[in-house]
Coordinates of C-alpha atoms in Angstrom, one line a residue:
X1 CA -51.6 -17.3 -50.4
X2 CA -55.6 -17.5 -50.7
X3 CA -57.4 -14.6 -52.1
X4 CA -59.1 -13.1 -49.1
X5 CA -62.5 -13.8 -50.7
X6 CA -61.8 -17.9 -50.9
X7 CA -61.0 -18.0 -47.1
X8 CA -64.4 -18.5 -45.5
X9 CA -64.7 -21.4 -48.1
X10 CA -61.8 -23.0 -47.6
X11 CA -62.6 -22.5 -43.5
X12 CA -65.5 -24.5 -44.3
X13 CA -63.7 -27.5 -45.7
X14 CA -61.4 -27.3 -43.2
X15 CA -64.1 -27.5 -40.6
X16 CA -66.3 -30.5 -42.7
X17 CA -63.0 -32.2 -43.0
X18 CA -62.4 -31.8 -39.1
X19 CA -66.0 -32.4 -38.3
X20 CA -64.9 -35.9 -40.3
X21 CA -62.8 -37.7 -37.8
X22 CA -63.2 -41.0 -40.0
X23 CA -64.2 -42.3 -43.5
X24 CA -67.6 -43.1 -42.5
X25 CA -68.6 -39.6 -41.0
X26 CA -66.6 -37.7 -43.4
X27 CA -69.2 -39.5 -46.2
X28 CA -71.9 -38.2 -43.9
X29 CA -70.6 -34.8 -43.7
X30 CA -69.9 -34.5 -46.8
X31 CA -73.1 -36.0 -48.1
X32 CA -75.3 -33.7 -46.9
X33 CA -78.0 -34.4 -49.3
X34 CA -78.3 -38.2 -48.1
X35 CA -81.4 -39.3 -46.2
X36 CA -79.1 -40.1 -43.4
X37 CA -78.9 -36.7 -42.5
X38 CA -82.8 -36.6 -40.8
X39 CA -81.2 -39.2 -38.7
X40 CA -78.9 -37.1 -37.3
X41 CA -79.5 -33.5 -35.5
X42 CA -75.9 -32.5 -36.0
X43 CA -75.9 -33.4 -39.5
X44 CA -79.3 -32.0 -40.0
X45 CA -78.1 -28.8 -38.3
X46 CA -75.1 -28.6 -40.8
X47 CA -77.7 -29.1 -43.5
X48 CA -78.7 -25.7 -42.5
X49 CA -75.5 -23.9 -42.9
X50 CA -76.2 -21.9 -45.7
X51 CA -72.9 -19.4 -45.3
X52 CA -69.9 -20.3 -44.8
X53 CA -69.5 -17.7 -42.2
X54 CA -72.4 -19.9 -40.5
X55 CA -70.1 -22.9 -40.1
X56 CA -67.3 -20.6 -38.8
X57 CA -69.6 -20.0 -36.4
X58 CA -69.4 -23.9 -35.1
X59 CA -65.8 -23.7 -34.4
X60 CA -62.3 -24.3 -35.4
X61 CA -61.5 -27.9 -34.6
X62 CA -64.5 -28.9 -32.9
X63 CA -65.2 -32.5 -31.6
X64 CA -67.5 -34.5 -33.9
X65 CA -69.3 -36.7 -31.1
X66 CA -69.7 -33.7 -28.4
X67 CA -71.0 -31.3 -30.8
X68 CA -73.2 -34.0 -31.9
X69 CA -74.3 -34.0 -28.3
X70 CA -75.0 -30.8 -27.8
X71 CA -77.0 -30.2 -31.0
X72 CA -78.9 -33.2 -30.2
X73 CA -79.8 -31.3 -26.5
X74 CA -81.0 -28.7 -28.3
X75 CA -83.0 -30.5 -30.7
X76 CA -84.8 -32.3 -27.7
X77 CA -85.4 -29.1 -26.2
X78 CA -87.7 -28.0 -29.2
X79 CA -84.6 -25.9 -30.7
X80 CA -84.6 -25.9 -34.4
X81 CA -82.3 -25.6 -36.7
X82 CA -82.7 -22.0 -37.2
X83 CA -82.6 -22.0 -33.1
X84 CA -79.4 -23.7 -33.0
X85 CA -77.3 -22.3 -35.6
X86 CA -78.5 -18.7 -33.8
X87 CA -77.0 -19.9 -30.5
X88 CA -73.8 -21.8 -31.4
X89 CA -73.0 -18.6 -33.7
X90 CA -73.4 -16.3 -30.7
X91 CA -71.5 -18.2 -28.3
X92 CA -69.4 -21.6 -30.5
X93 CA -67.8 -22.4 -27.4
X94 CA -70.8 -24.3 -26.5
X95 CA -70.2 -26.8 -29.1
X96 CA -67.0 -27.7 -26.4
X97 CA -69.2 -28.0 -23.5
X98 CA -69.9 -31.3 -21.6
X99 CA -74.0 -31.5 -22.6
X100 CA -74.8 -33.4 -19.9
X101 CA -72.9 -32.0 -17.1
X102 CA -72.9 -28.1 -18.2
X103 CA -75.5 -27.8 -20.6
X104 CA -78.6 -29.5 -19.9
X105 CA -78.6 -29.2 -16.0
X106 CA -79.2 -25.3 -17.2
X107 CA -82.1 -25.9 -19.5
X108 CA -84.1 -28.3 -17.4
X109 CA -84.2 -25.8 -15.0
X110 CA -85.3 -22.9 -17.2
X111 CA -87.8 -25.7 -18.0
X112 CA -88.8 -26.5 -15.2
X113 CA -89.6 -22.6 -13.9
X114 CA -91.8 -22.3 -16.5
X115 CA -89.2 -20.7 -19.3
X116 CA -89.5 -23.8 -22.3
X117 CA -90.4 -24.3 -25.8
X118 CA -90.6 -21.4 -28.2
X119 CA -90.0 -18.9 -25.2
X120 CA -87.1 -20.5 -24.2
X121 CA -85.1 -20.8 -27.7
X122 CA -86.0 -17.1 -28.9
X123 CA -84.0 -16.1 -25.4
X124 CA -81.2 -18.0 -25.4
X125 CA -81.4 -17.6 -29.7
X126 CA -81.0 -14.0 -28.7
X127 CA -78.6 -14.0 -25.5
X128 CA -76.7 -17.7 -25.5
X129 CA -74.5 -16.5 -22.9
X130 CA -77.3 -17.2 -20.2
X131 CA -76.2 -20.8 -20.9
X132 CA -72.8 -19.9 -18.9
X133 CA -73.9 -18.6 -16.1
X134 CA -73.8 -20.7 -13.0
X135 CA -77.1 -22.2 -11.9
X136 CA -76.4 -21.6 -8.0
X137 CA -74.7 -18.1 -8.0
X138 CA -76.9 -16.8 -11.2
X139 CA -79.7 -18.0 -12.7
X140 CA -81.8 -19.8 -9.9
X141 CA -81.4 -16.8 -7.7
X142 CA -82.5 -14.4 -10.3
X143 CA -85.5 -16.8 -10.9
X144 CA -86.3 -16.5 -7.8
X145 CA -85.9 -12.4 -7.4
X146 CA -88.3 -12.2 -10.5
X147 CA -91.1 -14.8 -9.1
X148 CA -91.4 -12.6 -6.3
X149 CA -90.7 -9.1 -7.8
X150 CA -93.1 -10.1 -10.5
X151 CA -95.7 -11.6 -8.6
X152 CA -100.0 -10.1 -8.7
X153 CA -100.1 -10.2 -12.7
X154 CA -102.3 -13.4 -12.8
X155 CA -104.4 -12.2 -9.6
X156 CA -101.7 -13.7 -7.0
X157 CA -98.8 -16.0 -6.2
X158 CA -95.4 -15.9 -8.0
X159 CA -94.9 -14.9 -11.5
X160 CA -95.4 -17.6 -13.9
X161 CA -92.5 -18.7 -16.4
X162 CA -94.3 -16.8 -18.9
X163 CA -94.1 -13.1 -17.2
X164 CA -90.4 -13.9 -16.4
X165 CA -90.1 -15.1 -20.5
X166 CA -91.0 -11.8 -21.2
X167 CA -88.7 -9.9 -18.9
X168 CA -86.1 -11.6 -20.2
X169 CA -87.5 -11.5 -24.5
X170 CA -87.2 -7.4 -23.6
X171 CA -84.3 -5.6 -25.1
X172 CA -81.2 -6.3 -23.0
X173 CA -83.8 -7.9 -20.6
X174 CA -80.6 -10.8 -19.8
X175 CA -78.8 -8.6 -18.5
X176 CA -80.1 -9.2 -14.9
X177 CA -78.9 -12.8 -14.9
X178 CA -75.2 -11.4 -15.7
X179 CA -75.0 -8.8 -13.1
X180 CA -77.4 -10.5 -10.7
X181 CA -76.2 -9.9 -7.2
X182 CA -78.0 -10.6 -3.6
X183 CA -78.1 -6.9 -3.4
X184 CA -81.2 -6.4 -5.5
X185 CA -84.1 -7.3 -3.3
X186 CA -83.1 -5.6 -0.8
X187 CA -82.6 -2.3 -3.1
X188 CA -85.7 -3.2 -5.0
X189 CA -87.2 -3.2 -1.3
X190 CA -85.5 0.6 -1.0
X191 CA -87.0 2.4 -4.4
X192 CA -90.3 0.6 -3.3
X193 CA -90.2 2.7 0.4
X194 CA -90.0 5.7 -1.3
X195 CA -92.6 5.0 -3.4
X196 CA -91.2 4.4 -6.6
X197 CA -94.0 2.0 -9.2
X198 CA -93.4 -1.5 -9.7
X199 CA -93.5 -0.5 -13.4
X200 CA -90.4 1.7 -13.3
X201 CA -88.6 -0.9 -11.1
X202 CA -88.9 -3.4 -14.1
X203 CA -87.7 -1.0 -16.4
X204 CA -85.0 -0.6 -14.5
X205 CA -84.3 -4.5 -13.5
X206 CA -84.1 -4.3 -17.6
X207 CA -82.4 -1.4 -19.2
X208 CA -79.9 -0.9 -16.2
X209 CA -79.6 -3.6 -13.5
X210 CA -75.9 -3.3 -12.1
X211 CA -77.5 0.0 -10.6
X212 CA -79.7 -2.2 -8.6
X213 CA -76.4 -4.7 -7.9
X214 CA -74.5 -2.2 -5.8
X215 CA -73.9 -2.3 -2.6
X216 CA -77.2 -2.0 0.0
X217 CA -76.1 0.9 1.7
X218 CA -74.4 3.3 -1.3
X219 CA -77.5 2.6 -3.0
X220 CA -79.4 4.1 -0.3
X221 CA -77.6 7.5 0.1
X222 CA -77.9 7.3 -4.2
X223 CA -81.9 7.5 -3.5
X224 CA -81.5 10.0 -1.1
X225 CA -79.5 12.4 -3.0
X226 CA -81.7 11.7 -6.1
X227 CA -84.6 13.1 -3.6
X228 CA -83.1 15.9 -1.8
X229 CA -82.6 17.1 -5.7
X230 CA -85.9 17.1 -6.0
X231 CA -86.5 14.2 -8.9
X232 CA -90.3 12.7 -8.4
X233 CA -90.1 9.2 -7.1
X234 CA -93.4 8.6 -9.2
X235 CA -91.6 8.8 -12.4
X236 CA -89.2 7.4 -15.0
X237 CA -87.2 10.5 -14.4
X238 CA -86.1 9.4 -10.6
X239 CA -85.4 6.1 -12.3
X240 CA -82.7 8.1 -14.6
X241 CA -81.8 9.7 -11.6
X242 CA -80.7 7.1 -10.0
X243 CA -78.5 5.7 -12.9
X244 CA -77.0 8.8 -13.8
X245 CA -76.2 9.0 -9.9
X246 CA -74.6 5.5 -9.6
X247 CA -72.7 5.8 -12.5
X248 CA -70.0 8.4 -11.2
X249 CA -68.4 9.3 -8.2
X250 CA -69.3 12.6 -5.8
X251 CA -66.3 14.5 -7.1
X252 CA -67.5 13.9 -11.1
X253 CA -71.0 15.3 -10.1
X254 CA -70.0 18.0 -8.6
X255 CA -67.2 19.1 -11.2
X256 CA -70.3 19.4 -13.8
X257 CA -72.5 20.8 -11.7
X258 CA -69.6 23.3 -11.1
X259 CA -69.4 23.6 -15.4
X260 CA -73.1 25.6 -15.2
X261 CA -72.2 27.6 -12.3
X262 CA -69.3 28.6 -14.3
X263 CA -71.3 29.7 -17.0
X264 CA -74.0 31.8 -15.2
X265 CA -76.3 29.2 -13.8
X266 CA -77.7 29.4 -10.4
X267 CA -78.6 26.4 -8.6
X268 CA -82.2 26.2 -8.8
X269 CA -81.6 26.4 -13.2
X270 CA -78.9 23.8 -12.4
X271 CA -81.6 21.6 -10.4
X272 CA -84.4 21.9 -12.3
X273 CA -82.8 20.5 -15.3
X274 CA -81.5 17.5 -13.8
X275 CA -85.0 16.7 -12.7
X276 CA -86.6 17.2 -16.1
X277 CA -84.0 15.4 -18.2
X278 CA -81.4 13.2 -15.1
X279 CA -79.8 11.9 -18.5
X280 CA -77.7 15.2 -19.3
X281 CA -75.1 14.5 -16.5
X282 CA -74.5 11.6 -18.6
X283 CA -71.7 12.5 -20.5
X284 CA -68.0 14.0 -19.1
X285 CA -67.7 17.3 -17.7
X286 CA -65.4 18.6 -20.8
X287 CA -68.5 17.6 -23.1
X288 CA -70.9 18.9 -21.2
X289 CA -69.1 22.5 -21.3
X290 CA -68.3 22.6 -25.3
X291 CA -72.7 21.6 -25.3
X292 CA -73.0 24.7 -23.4
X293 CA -71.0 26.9 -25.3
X294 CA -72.1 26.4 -28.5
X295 CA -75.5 26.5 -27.6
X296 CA -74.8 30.1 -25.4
X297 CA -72.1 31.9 -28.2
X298 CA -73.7 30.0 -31.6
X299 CA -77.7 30.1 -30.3
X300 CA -77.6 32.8 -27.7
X301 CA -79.7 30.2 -25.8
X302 CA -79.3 31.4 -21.8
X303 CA -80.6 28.6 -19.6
X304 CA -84.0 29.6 -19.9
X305 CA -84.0 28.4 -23.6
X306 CA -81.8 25.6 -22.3
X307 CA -84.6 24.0 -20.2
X308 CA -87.2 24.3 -23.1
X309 CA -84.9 21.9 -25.2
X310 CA -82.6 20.1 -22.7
X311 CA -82.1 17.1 -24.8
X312 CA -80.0 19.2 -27.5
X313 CA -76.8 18.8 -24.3
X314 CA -76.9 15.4 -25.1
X315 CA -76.9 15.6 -29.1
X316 CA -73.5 15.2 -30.7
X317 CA -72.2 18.5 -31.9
X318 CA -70.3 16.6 -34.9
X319 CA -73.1 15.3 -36.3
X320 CA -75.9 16.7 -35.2
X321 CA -76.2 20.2 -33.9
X322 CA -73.6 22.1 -35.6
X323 CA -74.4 20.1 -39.5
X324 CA -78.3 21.6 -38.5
X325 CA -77.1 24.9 -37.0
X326 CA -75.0 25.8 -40.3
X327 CA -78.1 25.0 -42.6
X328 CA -80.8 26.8 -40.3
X329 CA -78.4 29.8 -40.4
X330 CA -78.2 30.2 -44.4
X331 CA -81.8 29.9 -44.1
X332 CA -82.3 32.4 -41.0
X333 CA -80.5 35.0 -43.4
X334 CA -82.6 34.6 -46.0
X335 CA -85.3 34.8 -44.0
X336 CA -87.1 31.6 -44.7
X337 CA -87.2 30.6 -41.2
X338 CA -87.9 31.9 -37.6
X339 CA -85.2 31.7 -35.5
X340 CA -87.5 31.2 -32.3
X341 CA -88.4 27.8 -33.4
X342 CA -85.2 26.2 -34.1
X343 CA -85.2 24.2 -31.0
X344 CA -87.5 21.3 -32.6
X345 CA -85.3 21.2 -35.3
X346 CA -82.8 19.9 -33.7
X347 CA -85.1 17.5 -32.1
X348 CA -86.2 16.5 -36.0
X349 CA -85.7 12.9 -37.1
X350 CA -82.5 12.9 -39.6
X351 CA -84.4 11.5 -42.5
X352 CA -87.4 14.2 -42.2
X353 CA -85.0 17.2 -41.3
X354 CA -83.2 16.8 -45.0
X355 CA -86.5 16.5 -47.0
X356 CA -88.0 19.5 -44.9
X357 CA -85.3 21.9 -44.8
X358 CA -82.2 20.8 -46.9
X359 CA -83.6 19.5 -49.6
X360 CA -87.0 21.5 -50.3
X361 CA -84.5 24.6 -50.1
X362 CA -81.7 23.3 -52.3
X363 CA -83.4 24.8 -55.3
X364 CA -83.5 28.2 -53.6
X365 CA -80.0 28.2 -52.4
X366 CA -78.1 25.3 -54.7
X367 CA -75.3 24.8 -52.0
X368 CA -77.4 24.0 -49.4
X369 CA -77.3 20.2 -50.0
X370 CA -73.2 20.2 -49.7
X371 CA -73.0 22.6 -47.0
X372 CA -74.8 20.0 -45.2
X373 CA -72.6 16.9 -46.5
X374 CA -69.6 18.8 -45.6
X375 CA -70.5 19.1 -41.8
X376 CA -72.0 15.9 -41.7
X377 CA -68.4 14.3 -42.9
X378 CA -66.5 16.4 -41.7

């Protein structure tokens, strides 16, 4: 039996040896110091695996001559090594794919919109799975959706390959092109009626666009309901709204609204938290109430205080509130520290609240720094 630290070598071997399916190429594979290897992108590529979890990453039993192929497509496509081994580790099924039927259809017509080069390997370096998408049902109507949606940022016309590069370089900016669905123009057209910015729309196409995939008419009665609550359609807050609407059914909104009305909250409280932080309807019903709770019988904090802070309902009471509460309360008893301002602290980077409060008191009160631990771990 091999020691588990030997396996991802011997994996490599395996793979060189099955990379090898004669003499002559096992030589090559083998060689990789040869001058031969320039000659070759695959070998060249290989050349580049500098872990052996790297050429795990090209497969089990991979075909010599395809993946040959499809290195080679990248290589023409201005890919580079670095390029290639970030894409075939992200997605190695790839290396199985038919280049010329599958493969390079997709990239000439990222090309040819405009999306090549450097832009074009850094987003398929960073999302590979764009490359198994359909062209017909995916990617060309999305293209399309964000030459028009992004249009007026060079004074005019469609959006250039560039601007729709740099949707799709944004953090989870992809994700459009895997939820796409016909649906979106005609909601994008819906948020834009009411008067929603172009801006937040984006930000929305980006960070959350299955919202924007469902269906024409639920999405609809979702804006409405996001108004008649009162949300402003001018900012990032109706955008939250929105989300937080579409991601759960009537009868799960209502059973947290229900949670604050339970605990003393009258509807206008209940509204105008929702429109000043849409995000704490996020989380289940059950975790909304223990939030509630500890910040009512640990704090004292009625929803007045509540809707100074409303981001401590959506902080993790394991790790963040109650670790922080214990240590503020030592220090509240000493009477080091004003009770009235706790709220920033819980709002306190993790890093800055131990320097400022944990660890510039431990010399005061010496099991401070454990107390703190404790919680944290426990």
């Amino acid at each position: 039996m091999l020691i588990p630290a030997l396996r991802p070598l011997f994996r490599l071997q395996q793979i060189l040896v099955a990379l090898s399916s004669n003499t002559h190429k096992y030589n090559r594979a083998t060689n990789l110091g040869n001058s031969t290897i320039y000659g070759n992108p695959f070998l060249k590529f290989l050349s580049t695996l500098s872990q052996p979890t790297d050429a795990l990453a090209v497969g089990t039993n991979p075909n010599t001559d395809n993946s040959e192929a499809v290195v080679a497509l990248f290589s023409r496509y201005g890919f580079s090594s670095a390029d290639t081994t970030a894409v075939l580790s992200k997605n190695p099924r790839l290396l199985s794919s038919k280049p010329e039927k599958t493969l390079e259809p997709k990239l000439a017509f990222l090309s040819k919109n405009g999306i090549r080069g450097v832009n074009l390997a850094r987003i398929l370096s960073k999302d590979p799975h764009v490359l198994s998408r359909s062209i017909d049902r995916s990617i060309a109507p999305c293209i399309r959706l964000l030459k028009g949606f992004l249009r007026g940022r060079s004074g005019g016309g469609d959006a250039t390959g560039t601007e729709i590069a740099y949707h799709f370089s944004l953090r989870h900016g992809t994700r459009v092109l895997h939820q796409f669905s016909e649906a979106m123009a005609p909601n994008i057209e819906t948020l834009q009626s009411h008067g929603v910015p172009r801006e937040n729309i984006e930000r929305m196409l980006a960070i959350r666009p299955r919202t924007l995939a469902r269906d024409v008419a639920e999405f609809a009665e979702i804006v409405k309901t996001a108004k008649e609550i009162g949300l402003d359609t001018s900012s990032m807050g109706f955008i939250r709204g929105v989300v937080a609407l579409s991601g759960m059914k009537k009868e799960k909104w209502e059973s947290k609204i229900e949670v604050f009305k339970s605990l003393g909250w009258s509807d206008e409280q209940v509204r105008a938290l929702i429109i000043k932080q849409p995000r704490t309807m996020d989380g289940s019903a059950e975790r909304l109430r223990k939030s509630l709770e500890f910040l009512s019988e640990e704090l004292g904090w009625g929803p007045d205080q509540i809707l100074i802070y409303p981001v401590t309902i959506m902080l993790s009471l394991e790790k963040r509130m109650v670790p922080r509460y214990t240590v503020m309360k030592k220090l509240i008893e000493k009477g080091v520290f004003d009770k009235k301002r706790l709220g920033k602290v819980f709002y306190m980077a993790e890093d800055k609240f131990v320097k400022k409060y944990v660890e510039f008191y431990s010399k005061d009160i010496p099991q401070l720094l454990d107390l703190y631990q404790n919680k944290v771990q426990s």
